[in-house]
Amino acid sequence: MPKHNITDFNGIIMYRKDYQERDLLVKILTREFGKKMFFVRGAKKRGFKLTADILPFTYGKYIGDIKSEGLSYINSSKSTEQFKNISNDIFKNAYVTYIMSLIDFAFPDSEVLTSWYEPFFTGMKLVDQGLDAAVIANIFEVQLLPVFGVQPELRGCVICGQTNPPLDYSESYGGLLCEKHYHLDPRRMHLDQRTVYYLRQFSVLDLKSLHSINVKSETKKHLRHFLDQIYDDTVGVHPKSKRFIDQMNEWEGPQTSI
Ligand SMILES: [Zn+2]
């Protein structure tokens, strides 16, 4: 018999999926139990009492039956709020959805993600407040690399530890090289120093201390290009939400600024 565990929990709605005619499956990142899939019976019926509590980009306190395996259940909510600006803006929406899918890929369900819950919440809050969503996504992409088994050395040169610019990234060495050691990798990435600077910042950044973002669109393109290459070559994760972002950037043309 599966054990019942009716309890309070904090959660962020990750995504929803239709399930039969009237029901929904809702994936929630909980602070206490990690990612969990909830079966919400009657969720699509008119006048359903939890309709607002399970909208996309909603977070708050819920009460539910948490199963160690299989589907969990939401009984009621205590206080929930929606990030309205994310919900109403196709760009913010796309980038936050992408960050969510990376987190979904990166961790198995039910693994407690205490150290990711707050940063993820903070990241959403910053996007909702109007900080650059593309850059916030870059920060998560960089910080999630070790979770995907890629631990790029961004502190300094992988050979000698030198931290002064100029530095460049080498895929074959899995990290930065200083000018003295450039010759070791003829296929180094030839990154500009501004891009290297941001990558190093992002890898150690505490989102809570972030109050503004002002990255030039040129540099944003370079960051996007670098991270696409690393994700293609070494991570191998390609969420559908990322393809949508790529399309969006094509519509926007080369002057993309968000
Ligand atoms: Zn060196």
CSV table of C-alpha atoms and ligand atoms in Angstrom, one decimal:
chain,number,residue,atom,x,y,z
A,1,MET,CA,0.0,0.0,0.0
A,2,PRO,CA,1.4,3.4,-0.9
A,3,LYS,CA,1.8,5.5,2.2
A,4,HIS,CA,-0.3,8.7,2.5
A,5,ASN,CA,1.7,11.8,3.3
A,6,ILE,CA,-0.7,14.7,3.5
A,7,THR,CA,1.5,17.7,4.0
A,8,ASP,CA,2.1,21.4,3.3
A,9,PHE,CA,4.6,22.1,0.6
A,10,ASN,CA,6.0,25.1,-1.3
A,11,GLY,CA,5.9,24.7,-5.1
A,12,ILE,CA,6.4,26.3,-8.5
A,13,ILE,CA,4.3,25.1,-11.3
A,14,MET,CA,6.6,23.8,-14.0
A,15,TYR,CA,4.2,22.6,-16.7
A,16,ARG,CA,0.8,21.1,-17.3
A,17,LYS,CA,-0.4,18.3,-19.5
A,18,ASP,CA,-3.8,17.3,-20.6
A,19,TYR,CA,-4.9,14.0,-19.1
A,20,GLN,CA,-8.2,12.5,-20.2
A,21,GLU,CA,-11.0,14.9,-20.8
A,22,ARG,CA,-11.3,16.8,-17.6
A,23,ASP,CA,-8.1,16.2,-15.8
A,24,LEU,CA,-4.6,17.6,-15.8
A,25,LEU,CA,-1.1,16.4,-14.9
A,26,VAL,CA,0.8,19.2,-13.3
A,27,LYS,CA,4.6,19.0,-12.8
A,28,ILE,CA,5.5,21.1,-9.7
A,29,LEU,CA,9.0,21.8,-8.5
A,30,THR,CA,8.5,21.6,-4.7
A,31,ARG,CA,11.0,22.9,-2.2
A,32,GLU,CA,10.6,19.9,0.1
A,33,PHE,CA,10.3,16.9,-2.3
A,34,GLY,CA,11.9,17.9,-5.6
A,35,LYS,CA,10.0,17.7,-8.8
A,36,LYS,CA,6.7,15.8,-8.6
A,37,MET,CA,3.9,15.0,-11.0
A,38,PHE,CA,0.4,15.7,-9.6
A,39,PHE,CA,-2.8,14.3,-10.9
A,40,VAL,CA,-5.5,17.0,-10.7
A,41,ARG,CA,-8.9,15.6,-11.2
A,42,GLY,CA,-11.5,17.8,-12.8
A,43,ALA,CA,-8.9,20.6,-13.4
A,44,LYS,CA,-10.5,21.5,-16.7
A,45,LYS,CA,-14.0,21.7,-15.4
A,46,ARG,CA,-15.6,25.2,-15.2
A,47,GLY,CA,-15.4,26.6,-11.7
A,48,PHE,CA,-12.7,24.2,-10.5
A,49,LYS,CA,-11.6,25.5,-7.2
A,50,LEU,CA,-7.8,25.3,-7.8
A,51,THR,CA,-7.8,26.8,-11.3
A,52,ALA,CA,-5.8,29.8,-10.4
A,53,ASP,CA,-3.4,27.8,-8.2
A,54,ILE,CA,-2.2,25.6,-11.0
A,55,LEU,CA,-1.8,28.2,-13.8
A,56,PRO,CA,1.6,28.3,-15.5
A,57,PHE,CA,4.2,30.5,-13.7
A,58,THR,CA,2.3,30.2,-10.4
A,59,TYR,CA,4.0,29.5,-7.1
A,60,GLY,CA,3.0,29.3,-3.5
A,61,LYS,CA,2.0,27.0,-0.6
A,62,TYR,CA,-0.1,24.0,-1.3
A,63,ILE,CA,-1.4,21.1,0.7
A,64,GLY,CA,-1.4,17.7,-0.9
A,65,ASP,CA,-0.8,14.0,-0.8
A,66,ILE,CA,2.9,13.4,-1.7
A,67,LYS,CA,3.6,9.9,-3.0
A,68,SER,CA,7.1,8.6,-3.0
A,69,GLU,CA,6.4,7.0,-6.3
A,70,GLY,CA,3.8,7.7,-9.0
A,71,LEU,CA,1.4,10.6,-9.1
A,72,SER,CA,0.8,12.9,-6.1
A,73,TYR,CA,-2.3,14.9,-5.4
A,74,ILE,CA,-3.1,18.5,-4.5
A,75,ASN,CA,-5.8,18.9,-1.9
A,76,SER,CA,-5.9,22.7,-1.6
A,77,SER,CA,-3.8,25.8,-1.7
A,78,LYS,CA,-2.9,28.2,1.1
A,79,SER,CA,-1.5,31.1,-0.8
A,80,THR,CA,-0.4,31.3,-4.4
A,81,GLU,CA,0.6,34.0,-6.8
A,82,GLN,CA,1.4,34.1,-10.4
A,83,PHE,CA,4.3,35.8,-12.1
A,84,LYS,CA,2.0,37.8,-14.4
A,85,ASN,CA,4.6,39.6,-16.5
A,86,ILE,CA,6.2,36.2,-17.4
A,87,SER,CA,2.7,34.8,-18.2
A,88,ASN,CA,1.9,37.8,-20.4
A,89,ASP,CA,5.1,38.2,-22.4
A,90,ILE,CA,6.0,35.7,-25.0
A,91,PHE,CA,9.8,36.3,-24.6
A,92,LYS,CA,9.9,36.0,-20.8
A,93,ASN,CA,7.6,33.1,-21.1
A,94,ALA,CA,9.8,31.3,-23.6
A,95,TYR,CA,13.0,31.8,-21.6
A,96,VAL,CA,11.5,30.7,-18.3
A,97,THR,CA,10.0,27.7,-19.9
A,98,TYR,CA,13.4,26.8,-21.3
A,99,ILE,CA,15.0,27.1,-17.9
A,100,MET,CA,12.3,24.9,-16.5
A,101,SER,CA,12.9,22.3,-19.1
A,102,LEU,CA,16.7,22.3,-18.4
A,103,ILE,CA,15.9,21.7,-14.7
A,104,ASP,CA,13.5,19.0,-15.7
A,105,PHE,CA,16.1,17.3,-17.8
A,106,ALA,CA,18.9,17.8,-15.3
A,107,PHE,CA,17.4,16.1,-12.3
A,108,PRO,CA,15.3,13.0,-11.7
A,109,ASP,CA,11.8,13.4,-10.2
A,110,SER,CA,11.7,13.2,-6.4
A,111,GLU,CA,15.3,14.1,-5.9
A,112,VAL,CA,15.3,16.9,-3.3
A,113,LEU,CA,16.6,20.1,-4.9
A,114,THR,CA,16.9,22.4,-2.0
A,115,SER,CA,19.9,24.2,-3.5
A,116,TRP,CA,18.0,24.8,-6.8
A,117,TYR,CA,14.6,25.8,-5.6
A,118,GLU,CA,15.6,29.3,-4.3
A,119,PRO,CA,17.8,30.2,-7.3
A,120,PHE,CA,15.1,29.1,-9.7
A,121,PHE,CA,12.5,31.1,-7.8
A,122,THR,CA,14.8,34.1,-7.8
A,123,GLY,CA,15.5,33.8,-11.5
A,124,MET,CA,11.8,33.8,-12.2
A,125,LYS,CA,11.3,36.8,-10.0
A,126,LEU,CA,14.1,38.7,-11.8
A,127,VAL,CA,12.6,37.9,-15.2
A,128,ASP,CA,9.2,39.0,-14.0
A,129,GLN,CA,10.7,42.3,-12.7
A,130,GLY,CA,12.1,42.9,-16.2
A,131,LEU,CA,15.7,41.8,-16.1
A,132,ASP,CA,17.0,40.4,-19.3
A,133,ALA,CA,15.5,36.9,-19.6
A,134,ALA,CA,18.0,35.7,-22.2
A,135,VAL,CA,20.9,36.5,-19.8
A,136,ILE,CA,19.1,34.9,-16.9
A,137,ALA,CA,18.7,31.7,-19.0
A,138,ASN,CA,22.5,31.9,-19.8
A,139,ILE,CA,23.3,32.0,-16.1
A,140,PHE,CA,21.2,28.8,-15.5
A,141,GLU,CA,22.8,27.2,-18.6
A,142,VAL,CA,26.3,27.8,-17.2
A,143,GLN,CA,25.4,26.8,-13.6
A,144,LEU,CA,23.7,23.6,-14.7
A,145,LEU,CA,26.7,22.4,-16.7
A,146,PRO,CA,28.2,20.5,-13.8
A,147,VAL,CA,24.8,18.8,-13.1
A,148,PHE,CA,24.9,17.6,-16.7
A,149,GLY,CA,28.4,16.1,-16.1
A,150,VAL,CA,30.3,18.9,-17.8
A,151,GLN,CA,32.6,20.7,-15.4
A,152,PRO,CA,34.2,23.4,-17.4
A,153,GLU,CA,37.2,25.1,-15.7
A,154,LEU,CA,36.2,28.7,-15.8
A,155,ARG,CA,38.3,29.9,-12.8
A,156,GLY,CA,41.5,30.2,-14.8
A,157,CYS,CA,43.8,28.5,-17.3
A,158,VAL,CA,43.4,24.7,-17.1
A,159,ILE,CA,47.2,24.3,-17.4
A,160,CYS,CA,48.7,26.9,-15.2
A,161,GLY,CA,45.8,28.5,-13.3
A,162,GLN,CA,46.5,32.0,-14.7
A,163,THR,CA,43.4,34.2,-14.3
A,164,ASN,CA,44.4,37.4,-16.1
A,165,PRO,CA,43.0,38.0,-19.5
A,166,PRO,CA,43.3,37.3,-22.3
A,167,LEU,CA,41.8,33.8,-21.8
A,168,ASP,CA,40.0,31.6,-24.3
A,169,TYR,CA,37.9,28.5,-24.1
A,170,SER,CA,39.1,25.1,-25.3
A,171,GLU,CA,36.6,22.3,-25.7
A,172,SER,CA,39.3,19.7,-25.8
A,173,TYR,CA,40.8,20.9,-22.5
A,174,GLY,CA,37.4,21.5,-21.0
A,175,GLY,CA,38.1,25.0,-19.8
A,176,LEU,CA,40.0,28.2,-20.2
A,177,LEU,CA,43.5,28.6,-21.6
A,178,CYS,CA,45.8,31.6,-21.1
A,179,GLU,CA,47.6,33.2,-23.9
A,180,LYS,CA,50.8,31.3,-23.1
A,181,HIS,CA,48.9,28.0,-23.6
A,182,TYR,CA,46.8,29.0,-26.6
A,183,HIS,CA,49.1,26.9,-28.8
A,184,LEU,CA,48.0,23.7,-27.1
A,185,ASP,CA,44.6,23.9,-28.9
A,186,PRO,CA,44.6,25.2,-32.4
A,187,ARG,CA,40.8,24.8,-32.4
A,188,ARG,CA,40.3,27.0,-29.3
A,189,MET,CA,37.0,28.9,-29.6
A,190,HIS,CA,38.5,32.4,-30.1
A,191,LEU,CA,36.0,34.0,-27.7
A,192,ASP,CA,36.1,37.8,-27.2
A,193,GLN,CA,37.2,38.8,-23.7
A,194,ARG,CA,33.8,40.3,-22.8
A,195,THR,CA,32.2,36.9,-23.4
A,196,VAL,CA,34.9,35.1,-21.3
A,197,TYR,CA,34.3,37.7,-18.5
A,198,TYR,CA,30.6,37.0,-18.4
A,199,LEU,CA,31.0,33.2,-18.5
A,200,ARG,CA,33.3,33.4,-15.5
A,201,GLN,CA,30.9,35.7,-13.7
A,202,PHE,CA,27.9,33.5,-14.4
A,203,SER,CA,29.6,30.4,-13.1
A,204,VAL,CA,29.9,31.9,-9.6
A,205,LEU,CA,27.0,34.3,-9.6
A,206,ASP,CA,24.5,34.3,-6.7
A,207,LEU,CA,21.2,35.4,-8.4
A,208,LYS,CA,20.1,37.0,-5.2
A,209,SER,CA,22.8,39.6,-5.5
A,210,LEU,CA,21.8,40.5,-9.1
A,211,HIS,CA,19.9,43.8,-9.4
A,212,SER,CA,20.5,44.8,-13.0
A,213,ILE,CA,21.8,43.3,-16.3
A,214,ASN,CA,23.3,45.3,-19.0
A,215,VAL,CA,24.9,43.0,-21.5
A,216,LYS,CA,25.5,44.3,-25.1
A,217,SER,CA,23.5,42.5,-27.8
A,218,GLU,CA,26.7,41.6,-29.5
A,219,THR,CA,28.0,39.9,-26.4
A,220,LYS,CA,24.6,38.2,-25.9
A,221,LYS,CA,24.9,36.7,-29.3
A,222,HIS,CA,28.4,35.4,-28.5
A,223,LEU,CA,27.2,33.9,-25.2
A,224,ARG,CA,24.3,32.2,-27.0
A,225,HIS,CA,26.7,30.9,-29.7
A,226,PHE,CA,29.1,29.6,-27.1
A,227,LEU,CA,26.5,27.9,-24.9
A,228,ASP,CA,24.8,26.4,-28.0
A,229,GLN,CA,28.1,24.8,-29.0
A,230,ILE,CA,28.8,23.5,-25.5
A,231,TYR,CA,25.3,22.1,-25.1
A,232,ASP,CA,25.4,20.5,-28.6
A,233,ASP,CA,28.8,19.0,-28.2
A,234,THR,CA,28.9,17.9,-24.6
A,235,VAL,CA,25.5,18.1,-22.9
A,236,GLY,CA,23.3,16.8,-25.7
A,237,VAL,CA,20.1,18.1,-24.3
A,238,HIS,CA,17.7,19.9,-26.7
A,239,PRO,CA,14.4,20.9,-25.1
A,240,LYS,CA,11.6,21.8,-27.5
A,241,SER,CA,11.4,25.2,-25.7
A,242,LYS,CA,14.9,26.0,-26.9
A,243,ARG,CA,14.0,25.4,-30.5
A,244,PHE,CA,11.2,28.0,-30.0
A,245,ILE,CA,13.8,30.5,-28.6
A,246,ASP,CA,16.0,29.9,-31.7
A,247,GLN,CA,13.1,30.6,-33.9
A,248,MET,CA,12.2,33.8,-32.0
A,249,ASN,CA,15.8,35.0,-32.4
A,250,GLU,CA,15.5,34.4,-36.1
A,251,TRP,CA,12.4,36.5,-36.3
A,252,GLU,CA,14.0,39.3,-34.3
A,253,GLY,CA,17.0,39.4,-36.7
A,254,PRO,CA,20.5,40.3,-35.7
A,255,GLN,CA,19.6,43.3,-33.5
A,256,THR,CA,17.9,41.2,-30.9
A,257,SER,CA,17.5,43.1,-27.6
A,258,ILE,CA,15.2,42.0,-25.0
B,1,ZN,ZN,48.2,28.8,-18.9
